[in-house]
Amino acid sequence: MKENFVESLKQHIRQIKMTRWIRFILVSAVFFFWVILMGNPWLSLLWLILLDIYILNIIPWGWWKNKKGPIRTVMAWVDAIVYALVLIYFIFAFVGQQYEIPSSSLEKSLLVGDRLWVDKTIYGARVPQTPIHFPLAQHTLPILNVKSYIDNPQLEYHRLPGIRGVERGDIVVFNYPQGDTVAVKIPNPDYYQIAYELRKEGITDPLAYMKSNSSIFGDIVVRPVDRRENYVKRAIGLPGDRLRISGDTIYINGKAIAEPENVQYNYIVPVSGVIPEEKWKEIGVRMEDRGTAPIYNEVAGFSFYDIPLTAAMKKEIETWHEVIGPLQRESQSGFYELGDIFPLGANYGWTRTDMGEFWIPKRGSTLHITPDNYPVYERAIRTYEGNDLSMKDGKIYINGKETEYYTFKMDYYWMMGDNRDRSADSRFWGFVPEDHIVGSPMFIILSLDQERSLMNGKIRWNRTFANPNPDKGKWDK
């Protein structure tokens, strides 16, 4: 029987047309080039599937094509859907994908409702670390409300060659660094901010407390890097930079850098009465930012709005007859709070507008760790780079050995939003590791104003196919 099978297989191979051999050779060449780029030799085993499909035909892949009736119809649809999902998987993983702006942290550079095409090739596509996942869902399947991925296998971080690295001023999409642990019912503030606040209230084991109060916090889930929430911010600090913030001005290596043209800051706007909604819409202040009515200050005896404004918007508002006094920058103890400043619990006295100078880790560079800078780099060394890190009696231990030095394995970035006082960014959760970087927006596919109807300007036609980062190239000058 074995001899008959071998003879039959030889006969089958002899009958294969030359054109099919050529297609097989070309596909194989492309496949092995892809394996080399992926940096994972185990993937070469998948070539056996190509060998069988094109040459051997041991597995009857197209068995259903000889059937009649509903089986053939159903399998034709299944075949088409599988091919479509595989194609989408590869496009989303290695080329780019659509991303919607959900919050105002980058306004007015990017608006809530902008739908972007994110280019993954510019920095080099990241090989999926969680390869078995549904390509149209980040971490949860809608309706079913279950995980959209299988935890194992987990692949090591590897990135394909890119066009260039992250540059200062780039708008970057990345996986949320502190999204590794999530309280499902309270995703914002994140798990670490919640745990920090619970400790301040005297709860010594926040995780146990959250698990015992699942009706409030939901399940506590752990997510792999590439299945964490997608965030979009502007790259301000690059690997190896020394960064500080003083009075809203950002200094890189001692030099003040430019701001985005449409950077926003929060202002207190004193008013007499309610400013008409259409006035706000004309200058682009969303209801979510301004509220439905002004706030009344009983002590001062006047009403006011607390809103983010660009310099141009501020200049326009100052001419309105409803405004009864000068606009004031909101103080640190103002009405819009985002949580405590990075690093949590360090007591450096930093605020979102004033942070002392620190160094941004760079791959291959060695840091002298001290008790003073330990809080800044603790999470990067322990969580992002996978070390056992501790400090006892002022001495630093990494993987059980006392040391004062650590050499970083990855590059790190400092990301901030253009809506400075309403952006939960690196000032609150620290560095973004290179293995969290997804890509950069190439263009705006579609922009929908969530506060307008379809017949009243819902589609922002002027933003369709627009450059999402017109400020690029104005940095470090």
Short mmCIF file of C-alpha atoms in Angstrom, two decimals:
data_model
loop_
_atom_site.label_atom_id
_atom_site.label_comp_id
_atom_site.label_asym_id
_atom_site.label_seq_id
_atom_site.Cartn_x
_atom_site.Cartn_y
_atom_site.Cartn_z
CA MET A 1 0.00 0.00 0.00
CA LYS A 2 2.90 2.32 0.86
CA GLU A 3 4.57 1.55 -2.48
CA ASN A 4 1.32 2.28 -4.34
CA PHE A 5 1.02 5.64 -2.55
CA VAL A 6 4.60 6.61 -3.41
CA GLU A 7 4.18 5.55 -7.05
CA SER A 8 0.90 7.46 -7.28
CA LEU A 9 2.57 10.55 -5.82
CA LYS A 10 5.44 10.31 -8.33
CA GLN A 11 2.97 10.02 -11.16
CA HIS A 12 1.08 13.07 -9.86
CA ILE A 13 4.28 15.14 -9.67
CA ARG A 14 5.31 14.20 -13.22
CA GLN A 15 1.96 15.51 -14.49
CA ILE A 16 2.32 18.96 -12.86
CA LYS A 17 2.60 21.71 -15.46
CA MET A 18 5.70 23.89 -15.66
CA THR A 19 3.65 27.05 -15.00
CA ARG A 20 2.56 25.62 -11.62
CA TRP A 21 6.18 24.85 -10.71
CA ILE A 22 7.13 28.43 -11.56
CA ARG A 23 4.31 29.80 -9.37
CA PHE A 24 5.40 27.50 -6.54
CA ILE A 25 9.02 28.64 -6.78
CA LEU A 26 8.03 32.33 -6.80
CA VAL A 27 5.65 31.92 -3.85
CA SER A 28 8.31 29.96 -1.95
CA ALA A 29 10.89 32.70 -2.56
CA VAL A 30 8.50 35.35 -1.23
CA PHE A 31 7.64 33.12 1.72
CA PHE A 32 11.25 32.52 2.78
CA PHE A 33 12.05 36.22 2.39
CA TRP A 34 9.13 36.90 4.77
CA VAL A 35 10.48 34.28 7.23
CA ILE A 36 13.87 36.01 7.22
CA LEU A 37 12.24 39.39 7.91
CA MET A 38 10.16 37.87 10.71
CA GLY A 39 13.29 36.58 12.40
CA ASN A 40 11.60 33.33 13.44
CA PRO A 41 12.99 30.17 11.75
CA TRP A 42 10.12 28.04 13.08
CA LEU A 43 7.83 29.78 10.59
CA SER A 44 9.68 27.99 7.78
CA LEU A 45 7.72 24.84 8.71
CA LEU A 46 4.65 26.49 7.20
CA TRP A 47 6.33 26.00 3.80
CA LEU A 48 5.15 22.38 3.97
CA ILE A 49 1.59 23.68 3.57
CA LEU A 50 2.60 25.54 0.40
CA LEU A 51 4.35 22.41 -0.85
CA ASP A 52 1.19 20.40 -0.40
CA ILE A 53 -1.12 23.04 -1.91
CA TYR A 54 0.98 23.57 -5.04
CA ILE A 55 2.71 20.21 -5.58
CA LEU A 56 1.81 17.19 -3.44
CA ASN A 57 -1.97 17.59 -2.94
CA ILE A 58 -1.95 15.01 -0.12
CA ILE A 59 -4.55 16.98 1.83
CA PRO A 60 -7.71 17.54 -0.27
CA TRP A 61 -7.91 21.32 0.30
CA GLY A 62 -10.56 21.79 -2.38
CA TRP A 63 -12.67 18.71 -1.61
CA TRP A 64 -15.84 20.77 -1.54
CA LYS A 65 -15.44 21.99 -5.14
CA ASN A 66 -16.61 18.59 -6.44
CA LYS A 67 -19.72 18.63 -4.25
CA LYS A 68 -23.15 19.83 -5.30
CA GLY A 69 -25.96 21.63 -3.52
CA PRO A 70 -25.79 23.61 -0.24
CA ILE A 71 -22.46 22.09 0.90
CA ARG A 72 -20.64 23.64 -2.04
CA THR A 73 -22.39 26.99 -1.53
CA VAL A 74 -21.63 27.10 2.20
CA MET A 75 -18.00 26.05 1.74
CA ALA A 76 -17.52 28.62 -1.02
CA TRP A 77 -18.59 31.32 1.43
CA VAL A 78 -16.39 29.86 4.18
CA ASP A 79 -13.45 29.75 1.80
CA ALA A 80 -13.97 33.39 0.75
CA ILE A 81 -14.35 34.57 4.37
CA VAL A 82 -11.22 32.73 5.50
CA TYR A 83 -9.18 34.22 2.65
CA ALA A 84 -10.55 37.70 3.46
CA LEU A 85 -9.71 37.36 7.17
CA VAL A 86 -6.20 36.12 6.37
CA LEU A 87 -5.69 39.07 4.01
CA ILE A 88 -7.02 41.55 6.59
CA TYR A 89 -4.81 39.94 9.25
CA PHE A 90 -1.67 40.48 7.18
CA ILE A 91 -2.64 44.02 6.12
CA PHE A 92 -3.47 45.08 9.69
CA ALA A 93 -0.37 43.37 11.10
CA PHE A 94 2.25 44.48 8.57
CA VAL A 95 0.90 47.41 6.53
CA GLY A 96 -1.52 49.55 8.54
CA GLN A 97 -5.00 49.86 9.96
CA GLN A 98 -7.82 52.27 10.69
CA TYR A 99 -7.89 54.03 14.05
CA GLU A 100 -10.53 56.39 15.48
CA ILE A 101 -9.68 59.32 17.77
CA PRO A 102 -11.83 58.78 20.90
CA SER A 103 -10.71 61.69 23.10
CA SER A 104 -9.62 65.32 22.87
CA SER A 105 -6.01 64.85 24.05
CA LEU A 106 -4.56 65.93 20.66
CA GLU A 107 -7.04 68.64 19.75
CA LYS A 108 -6.84 70.76 17.71
CA SER A 109 -4.26 68.78 15.75
CA LEU A 110 -6.52 65.73 15.71
CA LEU A 111 -10.23 65.98 16.48
CA VAL A 112 -12.59 63.60 18.24
CA GLY A 113 -14.23 61.63 15.44
CA ASP A 114 -11.21 61.65 13.11
CA ARG A 115 -10.68 58.24 11.53
CA LEU A 116 -7.03 57.76 10.63
CA TRP A 117 -5.07 55.39 8.46
CA VAL A 118 -2.12 54.39 10.62
CA ASP A 119 1.01 53.45 8.67
CA LYS A 120 2.91 50.58 10.35
CA THR A 121 5.70 50.42 7.78
CA ILE A 122 7.22 53.81 8.64
CA TYR A 123 8.84 52.57 11.87
CA GLY A 124 8.83 48.95 10.73
CA ALA A 125 5.82 46.71 11.35
CA ARG A 126 5.93 44.95 14.69
CA VAL A 127 5.61 41.17 14.38
CA PRO A 128 2.43 40.18 16.27
CA GLN A 129 3.46 39.09 19.76
CA THR A 130 0.05 37.49 20.17
CA PRO A 131 -0.24 35.85 16.74
CA ILE A 132 -3.58 34.09 17.27
CA HIS A 133 -6.14 36.88 17.37
CA PHE A 134 -9.20 38.10 15.51
CA PRO A 135 -7.94 40.90 13.25
CA LEU A 136 -10.94 43.23 13.59
CA ALA A 137 -10.94 43.53 17.40
CA GLN A 138 -8.17 44.85 19.66
CA HIS A 139 -8.81 42.77 22.77
CA THR A 140 -12.56 42.08 23.14
CA LEU A 141 -15.07 40.67 20.66
CA PRO A 142 -18.16 42.91 20.52
CA ILE A 143 -21.54 41.47 21.50
CA LEU A 144 -19.92 38.26 22.80
CA ASN A 145 -17.78 40.33 25.20
CA VAL A 146 -14.99 37.73 25.30
CA LYS A 147 -11.28 37.95 24.54
CA SER A 148 -10.48 38.36 20.85
CA TYR A 149 -7.14 36.58 21.20
CA ILE A 150 -5.51 33.44 22.59
CA ASP A 151 -2.73 34.13 25.10
CA ASN A 152 -0.39 31.43 23.85
CA PRO A 153 1.89 31.31 22.03
CA GLN A 154 3.57 34.63 22.88
CA LEU A 155 6.38 35.63 20.51
CA GLU A 156 9.40 37.73 21.42
CA TYR A 157 9.42 41.37 20.34
CA HIS A 158 10.69 41.81 16.78
CA ARG A 159 10.18 44.62 14.29
CA LEU A 160 10.58 44.54 10.51
CA PRO A 161 12.89 47.10 8.88
CA GLY A 162 11.24 50.52 8.73
CA ILE A 163 11.61 53.66 6.67
CA ARG A 164 12.88 55.66 9.65
CA GLY A 165 12.72 55.89 13.42
CA VAL A 166 10.40 57.97 15.58
CA GLU A 167 11.25 61.66 15.25
CA ARG A 168 10.42 64.54 17.56
CA GLY A 169 7.02 65.96 16.68
CA ASP A 170 5.70 62.72 15.17
CA ILE A 171 2.15 61.79 16.07
CA VAL A 172 2.47 58.18 17.20
CA VAL A 173 -0.02 55.39 17.84
CA PHE A 174 1.12 53.00 20.57
CA ASN A 175 -0.21 50.45 23.04
CA TYR A 176 -0.95 51.97 26.42
CA PRO A 177 2.05 51.11 28.62
CA GLN A 178 0.05 50.77 31.85
CA GLY A 179 -2.61 48.68 30.11
CA ASP A 180 -0.95 45.42 31.10
CA THR A 181 -3.38 45.05 34.03
CA VAL A 182 -6.96 46.31 33.66
CA ALA A 183 -10.00 46.60 35.91
CA VAL A 184 -12.57 45.87 33.21
CA LYS A 185 -15.37 48.04 34.63
CA ILE A 186 -13.07 51.01 35.34
CA PRO A 187 -10.53 51.23 32.50
CA ASN A 188 -9.95 54.92 33.21
CA PRO A 189 -8.25 55.82 35.51
CA ASP A 190 -5.99 52.83 34.92
CA TYR A 191 -5.35 49.98 37.36
CA TYR A 192 -2.16 51.54 38.72
CA GLN A 193 -3.78 54.91 39.43
CA ILE A 194 -6.64 53.10 41.20
CA ALA A 195 -4.19 51.00 43.23
CA TYR A 196 -2.21 54.11 44.16
CA GLU A 197 -5.34 55.90 45.42
CA LEU A 198 -6.42 52.81 47.38
CA ARG A 199 -3.03 52.65 49.11
CA LYS A 200 -3.40 56.32 50.06
CA GLU A 201 -6.66 55.34 51.73
CA GLY A 202 -4.87 52.69 53.81
CA ILE A 203 -5.67 49.59 51.72
CA THR A 204 -2.41 47.58 51.72
CA ASP A 205 -3.43 45.02 49.06
CA PRO A 206 -5.29 46.90 46.29
CA LEU A 207 -5.45 43.84 43.99
CA ALA A 208 -7.17 41.69 46.61
CA TYR A 209 -9.52 44.59 47.41
CA MET A 210 -10.48 45.04 43.73
CA LYS A 211 -11.04 41.30 43.28
CA SER A 212 -13.28 41.19 46.35
CA ASN A 213 -15.28 44.14 44.95
CA SER A 214 -15.77 42.83 41.42
CA SER A 215 -19.21 44.45 41.21
CA ILE A 216 -17.40 47.80 41.18
CA PHE A 217 -14.15 47.02 39.38
CA GLY A 218 -15.11 43.99 37.27
CA ASP A 219 -12.60 41.28 36.43
CA ILE A 220 -8.91 42.10 36.75
CA VAL A 221 -7.37 40.99 33.46
CA VAL A 222 -3.78 40.90 32.19
CA ARG A 223 -3.18 41.77 28.54
CA PRO A 224 -0.12 41.17 26.33
CA VAL A 225 1.63 44.19 24.85
CA ASP A 226 0.00 44.18 21.41
CA ARG A 227 -3.52 43.60 22.78
CA ARG A 228 -3.51 46.66 25.04
CA GLU A 229 -5.54 49.77 24.25
CA ASN A 230 -4.26 51.95 21.41
CA TYR A 231 -3.29 55.50 22.37
CA VAL A 232 -2.21 58.37 20.13
CA LYS A 233 0.07 61.20 21.30
CA ARG A 234 2.91 63.36 20.02
CA ALA A 235 6.53 62.23 20.48
CA ILE A 236 8.25 64.93 22.52
CA GLY A 237 11.24 63.19 24.12
CA LEU A 238 13.44 60.70 22.25
CA PRO A 239 15.83 58.02 23.56
CA GLY A 240 18.86 59.57 25.23
CA ASP A 241 17.27 63.02 25.67
CA ARG A 242 17.29 64.90 28.94
CA LEU A 243 13.84 66.44 29.43
CA ARG A 244 12.32 68.90 31.86
CA ILE A 245 9.18 71.03 31.92
CA SER A 246 9.09 74.49 33.42
CA GLY A 247 6.04 76.74 33.32
CA ASP A 248 4.53 74.74 30.41
CA THR A 249 7.74 75.10 28.37
CA ILE A 250 9.46 71.82 27.46
CA TYR A 251 13.26 71.74 27.48
CA ILE A 252 15.20 69.04 25.66
CA ASN A 253 18.89 68.86 26.58
CA GLY A 254 18.58 72.34 28.06
CA LYS A 255 16.97 73.92 24.98
CA ALA A 256 13.31 75.03 24.78
CA ILE A 257 11.49 73.32 21.92
CA ALA A 258 8.69 74.60 19.72
CA GLU A 259 5.03 73.98 20.50
CA PRO A 260 2.44 72.70 18.02
CA GLU A 261 0.62 75.59 16.36
CA ASN A 262 -2.68 74.42 17.83
CA VAL A 263 -1.49 73.58 21.35
CA GLN A 264 -4.27 74.13 23.91
CA TYR A 265 -4.25 75.13 27.58
CA ASN A 266 -7.10 75.33 30.05
CA TYR A 267 -8.51 78.79 30.82
CA ILE A 268 -11.07 80.18 33.25
CA VAL A 269 -13.47 82.38 31.23
CA PRO A 270 -15.61 84.69 33.43
CA VAL A 271 -18.97 85.44 31.80
CA SER A 272 -22.29 87.18 32.34
CA GLY A 273 -24.93 84.64 31.35
CA VAL A 274 -24.78 81.70 28.98
CA ILE A 275 -22.77 81.92 25.76
CA PRO A 276 -24.86 80.60 22.82
CA GLU A 277 -23.99 77.10 21.66
CA GLU A 278 -23.44 78.17 18.06
CA LYS A 279 -20.71 80.57 19.14
CA TRP A 280 -18.82 77.74 20.78
CA LYS A 281 -19.26 75.54 17.73
CA GLU A 282 -17.95 78.22 15.38
CA ILE A 283 -14.58 78.30 17.15
CA GLY A 284 -14.52 74.53 17.76
CA VAL A 285 -15.15 74.16 21.50
CA ARG A 286 -16.95 70.87 22.11
CA MET A 287 -19.82 70.52 24.59
CA GLU A 288 -17.85 67.83 26.39
CA ASP A 289 -15.15 70.46 27.07
CA ARG A 290 -17.36 73.41 28.00
CA GLY A 291 -20.43 71.82 29.61
CA THR A 292 -24.02 72.82 28.93
CA ALA A 293 -23.85 75.92 31.16
CA PRO A 294 -21.23 77.99 32.99
CA ILE A 295 -20.15 77.16 36.54
CA TYR A 296 -21.15 79.65 39.25
CA ASN A 297 -18.47 80.70 41.74
CA GLU A 298 -20.27 81.68 44.95
CA VAL A 299 -17.17 83.19 46.56
CA ALA A 300 -16.23 85.39 43.61
CA GLY A 301 -19.86 86.02 42.67
CA PHE A 302 -19.58 85.34 38.94
CA SER A 303 -20.07 82.51 36.44
CA PHE A 304 -17.29 81.04 34.34
CA TYR A 305 -16.40 78.35 31.82
CA ASP A 306 -13.37 76.12 32.32
CA ILE A 307 -12.22 75.24 28.79
CA PRO A 308 -9.15 74.35 26.68
CA LEU A 309 -8.21 77.00 24.12
CA THR A 310 -5.58 77.60 21.46
CA ALA A 311 -3.99 81.06 21.27
CA ALA A 312 -6.25 81.95 18.32
CA MET A 313 -9.39 80.75 20.13
CA LYS A 314 -8.41 82.70 23.26
CA LYS A 315 -7.95 85.88 21.20
CA GLU A 316 -11.40 85.43 19.62
CA ILE A 317 -13.18 84.76 22.94
CA GLU A 318 -11.67 87.86 24.52
CA THR A 319 -13.72 89.97 22.03
CA TRP A 320 -17.09 88.45 23.04
CA HIS A 321 -19.41 90.81 24.92
CA GLU A 322 -20.43 88.00 27.32
CA VAL A 323 -16.86 87.79 28.67
CA ILE A 324 -16.55 90.14 31.68
CA GLY A 325 -12.88 89.88 32.56
CA PRO A 326 -9.45 88.62 31.51
CA LEU A 327 -9.02 84.90 30.89
CA GLN A 328 -6.90 83.14 33.50
CA ARG A 329 -4.82 79.98 33.12
CA GLU A 330 -6.30 77.21 35.23
CA SER A 331 -4.18 76.48 38.31
CA GLN A 332 -2.79 73.07 39.23
CA SER A 333 -5.62 72.70 41.73
CA GLY A 334 -8.16 73.52 39.04
CA PHE A 335 -11.32 71.75 37.98
CA TYR A 336 -9.89 69.33 35.45
CA GLU A 337 -7.79 66.66 37.16
CA LEU A 338 -6.17 63.61 35.56
CA GLY A 339 -4.47 61.94 38.51
CA ASP A 340 -1.09 62.15 40.23
CA ILE A 341 2.10 62.87 38.32
CA PHE A 342 4.69 60.29 37.23
CA PRO A 343 6.35 58.57 39.00
CA LEU A 344 3.49 57.74 41.37
CA GLY A 345 4.37 58.12 45.02
CA ALA A 346 7.86 59.56 44.42
CA ASN A 347 7.07 62.90 46.11
CA TYR A 348 9.32 64.89 43.78
CA GLY A 349 6.89 67.79 43.94
CA TRP A 350 6.39 67.72 40.18
CA THR A 351 3.22 68.99 38.48
CA ARG A 352 1.89 68.68 34.94
CA THR A 353 3.41 72.09 34.10
CA ASP A 354 6.70 71.73 36.02
CA MET A 355 8.81 68.55 36.08
CA GLY A 356 12.46 68.26 37.05
CA GLU A 357 15.05 67.08 34.52
CA PHE A 358 15.42 63.36 33.85
CA TRP A 359 17.04 61.14 31.23
CA ILE A 360 14.98 59.10 28.73
CA PRO A 361 16.37 55.52 28.47
CA LYS A 362 18.17 54.53 25.27
CA ARG A 363 18.94 51.01 24.04
CA GLY A 364 22.50 50.04 24.90
CA SER A 365 23.03 52.97 27.28
CA THR A 366 23.91 52.35 30.91
CA LEU A 367 22.19 54.18 33.76
CA HIS A 368 23.69 54.83 37.18
CA ILE A 369 20.78 53.92 39.46
CA THR A 370 20.46 55.75 42.76
CA PRO A 371 17.74 55.85 45.43
CA ASP A 372 16.85 59.30 44.09
CA ASN A 373 16.21 58.29 40.46
CA TYR A 374 15.01 54.75 41.24
CA PRO A 375 11.26 55.69 41.04
CA VAL A 376 11.70 57.14 37.53
CA TYR A 377 13.19 53.96 36.03
CA GLU A 378 11.67 51.29 38.29
CA ARG A 379 8.81 50.30 35.99
CA ALA A 380 10.96 50.33 32.84
CA ILE A 381 13.57 48.00 34.35
CA ARG A 382 11.16 45.67 36.12
CA THR A 383 8.01 45.54 33.98
CA TYR A 384 9.02 46.52 30.46
CA GLU A 385 12.40 44.76 30.45
CA GLY A 386 11.43 41.80 32.66
CA ASN A 387 13.86 42.03 35.57
CA ASP A 388 13.49 41.25 39.27
CA LEU A 389 14.18 44.71 40.72
CA SER A 390 14.14 45.82 44.35
CA MET A 391 15.69 48.36 46.70
CA LYS A 392 16.59 47.57 50.31
CA ASP A 393 18.35 49.93 52.70
CA GLY A 394 19.29 52.20 49.82
CA LYS A 395 20.89 49.39 47.81
CA ILE A 396 19.64 48.32 44.37
CA TYR A 397 19.21 44.62 43.48
CA ILE A 398 18.57 43.40 39.94
CA ASN A 399 17.86 39.69 39.51
CA GLY A 400 19.20 39.06 43.01
CA LYS A 401 22.53 40.86 42.52
CA GLU A 402 23.46 44.17 44.11
CA THR A 403 24.32 46.77 41.48
CA GLU A 404 24.34 50.48 40.76
CA TYR A 405 24.12 50.19 36.98
CA TYR A 406 21.67 48.95 34.38
CA THR A 407 22.01 48.78 30.57
CA PHE A 408 18.69 49.20 28.79
CA LYS A 409 17.54 46.71 26.16
CA MET A 410 15.02 49.01 24.44
CA ASP A 411 14.54 52.62 23.38
CA TYR A 412 11.94 54.69 25.23
CA TYR A 413 9.89 57.76 24.32
CA TRP A 414 8.11 60.61 26.10
CA MET A 415 4.65 61.20 24.61
CA MET A 416 2.36 64.19 25.23
CA GLY A 417 -0.96 65.49 23.93
CA ASP A 418 -1.41 68.92 22.32
CA ASN A 419 -4.41 69.56 24.59
CA ARG A 420 -1.89 69.92 27.41
CA ASP A 421 -4.13 70.26 30.45
CA ARG A 422 -6.56 67.54 29.34
CA SER A 423 -4.19 64.88 28.11
CA ALA A 424 -3.41 61.78 30.16
CA ASP A 425 0.10 61.25 28.80
CA SER A 426 3.68 60.52 29.83
CA ARG A 427 3.46 63.14 32.58
CA PHE A 428 1.11 60.73 34.36
CA TRP A 429 2.34 57.26 33.35
CA GLY A 430 5.90 57.72 32.16
CA PHE A 431 7.90 56.27 29.28
CA VAL A 432 6.62 54.41 26.21
CA PRO A 433 8.86 51.41 25.35
CA GLU A 434 9.72 50.79 21.70
CA ASP A 435 7.92 47.43 21.70
CA HIS A 436 4.64 49.33 22.34
CA ILE A 437 4.99 51.50 19.20
CA VAL A 438 2.36 50.69 16.54
CA GLY A 439 2.81 53.30 13.81
CA SER A 440 2.08 56.86 12.70
CA PRO A 441 -1.07 58.32 11.08
CA MET A 442 -0.64 58.82 7.33
CA PHE A 443 -3.92 60.59 6.53
CA ILE A 444 -7.46 61.16 7.81
CA ILE A 445 -9.89 58.75 6.13
CA LEU A 446 -13.04 60.42 7.44
CA SER A 447 -13.88 62.93 10.17
CA LEU A 448 -17.27 62.98 11.90
CA ASP A 449 -18.39 65.67 14.33
CA GLN A 450 -20.21 63.79 17.08
CA GLU A 451 -22.08 66.94 18.16
CA ARG A 452 -23.64 67.73 14.77
CA SER A 453 -26.30 66.01 12.68
CA LEU A 454 -25.71 64.58 9.22
CA MET A 455 -27.49 67.55 7.59
CA ASN A 456 -25.71 70.11 9.76
CA GLY A 457 -22.00 69.57 9.17
CA LYS A 458 -21.47 66.16 10.75
CA ILE A 459 -18.96 65.20 8.05
CA ARG A 460 -15.92 67.47 8.19
CA TRP A 461 -15.20 67.39 4.47
CA ASN A 462 -12.20 69.74 4.82
CA ARG A 463 -10.39 67.08 6.89
CA THR A 464 -10.95 64.16 4.51
CA PHE A 465 -7.56 62.83 3.32
CA ALA A 466 -5.87 65.70 5.17
CA ASN A 467 -2.39 65.44 6.67
CA PRO A 468 -2.90 64.62 10.37
CA ASN A 469 0.41 66.22 11.35
CA PRO A 470 0.87 69.56 9.56
CA ASP A 471 3.33 70.72 12.27
CA LYS A 472 5.87 68.05 11.32
CA GLY A 473 9.24 69.54 10.55
CA LYS A 474 8.89 72.57 12.89
CA TRP A 475 10.67 70.97 15.83
CA ASP A 476 14.15 71.59 17.25
CA LYS A 477 14.39 74.90 15.41
#
